[in-house]
PDB file of C-alpha atoms in Angstrom:
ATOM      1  CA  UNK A   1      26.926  -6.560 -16.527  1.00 49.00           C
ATOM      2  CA  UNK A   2      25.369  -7.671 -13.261  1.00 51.00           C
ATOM      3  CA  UNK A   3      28.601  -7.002 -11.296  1.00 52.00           C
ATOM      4  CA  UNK A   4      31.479  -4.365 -11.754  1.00 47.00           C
ATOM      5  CA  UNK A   5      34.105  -5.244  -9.682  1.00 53.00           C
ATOM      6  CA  UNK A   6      35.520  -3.441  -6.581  1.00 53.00           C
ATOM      7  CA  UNK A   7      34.626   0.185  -8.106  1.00 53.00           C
ATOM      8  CA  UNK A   8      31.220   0.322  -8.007  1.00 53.00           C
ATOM      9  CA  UNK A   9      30.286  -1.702  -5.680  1.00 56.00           C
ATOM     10  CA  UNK A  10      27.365  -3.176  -5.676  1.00 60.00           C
ATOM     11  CA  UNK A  11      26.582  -1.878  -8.887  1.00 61.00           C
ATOM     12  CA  UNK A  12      26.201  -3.687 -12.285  1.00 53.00           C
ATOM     13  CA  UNK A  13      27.629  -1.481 -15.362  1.00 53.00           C
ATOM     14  CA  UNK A  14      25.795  -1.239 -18.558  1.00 56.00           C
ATOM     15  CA  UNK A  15      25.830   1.848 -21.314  1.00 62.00           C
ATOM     16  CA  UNK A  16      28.546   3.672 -19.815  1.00 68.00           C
ATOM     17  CA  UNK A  17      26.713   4.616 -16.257  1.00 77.00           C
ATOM     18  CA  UNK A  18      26.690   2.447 -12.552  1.00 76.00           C
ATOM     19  CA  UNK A  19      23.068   0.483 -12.812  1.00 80.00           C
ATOM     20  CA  UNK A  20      21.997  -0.636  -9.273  1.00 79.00           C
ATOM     21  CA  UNK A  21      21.047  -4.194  -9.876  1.00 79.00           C
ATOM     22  CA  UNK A  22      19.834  -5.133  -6.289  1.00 80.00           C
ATOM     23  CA  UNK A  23      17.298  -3.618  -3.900  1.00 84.00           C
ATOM     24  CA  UNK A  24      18.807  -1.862  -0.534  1.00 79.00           C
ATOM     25  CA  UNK A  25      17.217  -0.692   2.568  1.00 81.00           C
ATOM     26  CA  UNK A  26      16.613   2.321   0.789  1.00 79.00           C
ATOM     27  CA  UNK A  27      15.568   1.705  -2.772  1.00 83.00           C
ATOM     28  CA  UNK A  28      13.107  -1.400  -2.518  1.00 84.00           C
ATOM     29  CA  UNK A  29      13.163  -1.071  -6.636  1.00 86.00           C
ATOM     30  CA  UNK A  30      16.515  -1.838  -8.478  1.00 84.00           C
ATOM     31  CA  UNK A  31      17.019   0.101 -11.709  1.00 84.00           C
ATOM     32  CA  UNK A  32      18.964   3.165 -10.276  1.00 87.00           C
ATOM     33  CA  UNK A  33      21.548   4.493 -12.713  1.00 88.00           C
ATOM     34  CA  UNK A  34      23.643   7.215 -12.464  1.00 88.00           C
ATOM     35  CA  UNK A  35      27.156   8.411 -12.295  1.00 85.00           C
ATOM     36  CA  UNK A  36      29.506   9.763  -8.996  1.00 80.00           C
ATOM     37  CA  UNK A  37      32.988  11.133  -9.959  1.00 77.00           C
ATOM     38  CA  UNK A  38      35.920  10.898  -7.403  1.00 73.00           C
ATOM     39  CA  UNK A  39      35.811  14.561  -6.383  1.00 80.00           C
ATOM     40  CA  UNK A  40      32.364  14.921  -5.279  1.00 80.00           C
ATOM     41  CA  UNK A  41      29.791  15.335  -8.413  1.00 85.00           C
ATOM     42  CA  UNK A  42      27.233  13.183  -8.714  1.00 86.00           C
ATOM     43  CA  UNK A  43      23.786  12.130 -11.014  1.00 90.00           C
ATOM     44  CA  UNK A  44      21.276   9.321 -10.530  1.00 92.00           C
ATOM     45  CA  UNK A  45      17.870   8.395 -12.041  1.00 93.00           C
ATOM     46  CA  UNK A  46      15.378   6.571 -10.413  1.00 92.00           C
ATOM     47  CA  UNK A  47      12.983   6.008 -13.546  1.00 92.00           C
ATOM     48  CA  UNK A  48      10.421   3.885 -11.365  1.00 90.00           C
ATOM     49  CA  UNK A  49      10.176   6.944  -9.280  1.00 91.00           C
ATOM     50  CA  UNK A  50      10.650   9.301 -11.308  1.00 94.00           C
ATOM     51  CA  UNK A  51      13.386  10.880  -9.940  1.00 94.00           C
ATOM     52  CA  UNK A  52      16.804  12.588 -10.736  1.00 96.00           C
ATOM     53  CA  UNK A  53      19.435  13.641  -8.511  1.00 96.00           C
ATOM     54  CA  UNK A  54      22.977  15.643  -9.225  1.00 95.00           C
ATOM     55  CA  UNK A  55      24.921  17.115  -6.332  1.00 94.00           C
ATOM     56  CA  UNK A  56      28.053  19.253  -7.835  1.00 92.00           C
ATOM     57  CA  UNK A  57      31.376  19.800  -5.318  1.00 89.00           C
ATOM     58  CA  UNK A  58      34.876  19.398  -5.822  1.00 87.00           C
ATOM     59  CA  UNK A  59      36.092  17.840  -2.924  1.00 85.00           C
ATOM     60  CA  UNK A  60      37.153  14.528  -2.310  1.00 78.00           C
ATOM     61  CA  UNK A  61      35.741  14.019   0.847  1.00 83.00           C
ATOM     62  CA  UNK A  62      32.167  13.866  -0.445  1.00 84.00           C
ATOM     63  CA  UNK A  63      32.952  10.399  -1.745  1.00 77.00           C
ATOM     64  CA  UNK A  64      35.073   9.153   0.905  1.00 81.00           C
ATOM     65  CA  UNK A  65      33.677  10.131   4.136  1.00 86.00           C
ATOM     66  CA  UNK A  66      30.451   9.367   3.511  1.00 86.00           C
ATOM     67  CA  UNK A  67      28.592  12.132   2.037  1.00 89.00           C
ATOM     68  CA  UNK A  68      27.345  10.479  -1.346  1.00 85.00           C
ATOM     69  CA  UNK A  69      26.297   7.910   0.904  1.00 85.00           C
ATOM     70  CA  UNK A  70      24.058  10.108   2.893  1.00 91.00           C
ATOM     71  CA  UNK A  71      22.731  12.273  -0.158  1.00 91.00           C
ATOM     72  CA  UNK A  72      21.250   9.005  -2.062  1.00 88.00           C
ATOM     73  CA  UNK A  73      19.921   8.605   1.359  1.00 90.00           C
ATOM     74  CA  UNK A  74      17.983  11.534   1.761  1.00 93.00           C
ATOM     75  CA  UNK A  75      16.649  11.610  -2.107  1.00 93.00           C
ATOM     76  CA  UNK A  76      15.366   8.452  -1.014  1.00 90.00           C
ATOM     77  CA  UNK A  77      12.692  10.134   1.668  1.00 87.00           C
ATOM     78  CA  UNK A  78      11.420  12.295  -0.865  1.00 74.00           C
TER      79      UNK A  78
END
């Protein structure tokens, strides 16, 4: 599914995980997919990159104020 709805964004949906369907300013290559829950955990793979990514918390405010943001963000300098 190319487009999700207001819930992820974005991202399309497709076997059970977010799949980023576009390229961004960070990740020039779409094919991200991954899974954030609402308090804070995390999990992406980049397969063209090779890359995978989990951050565990249990607070809220990871989503909302802009720390998942800002993780996917750094992973992307690596």
């Amino acid at each position: 599914m190319a487009g999700a709805g207001p819930i992820l964004g974005d991202r399309g949906w497709g076997f059970g995980v977010g799949v980023v369907t576009e390229p961004d300013a960070d990740w020039p290559v779409p094919g991200r997919y991954g899974w954030s829950g609402g308090y804070g955990t995390t999990w992406f793979n980049d397969p063209h990159r090779g890359i995978v990514a989990i951050a565990m918390t249990q607070v809220s405010n990871f989503l909302w104020n802009g720390g998942l943001a800002e993780f996917e963000t750094l992973v992307a300098g690596i």
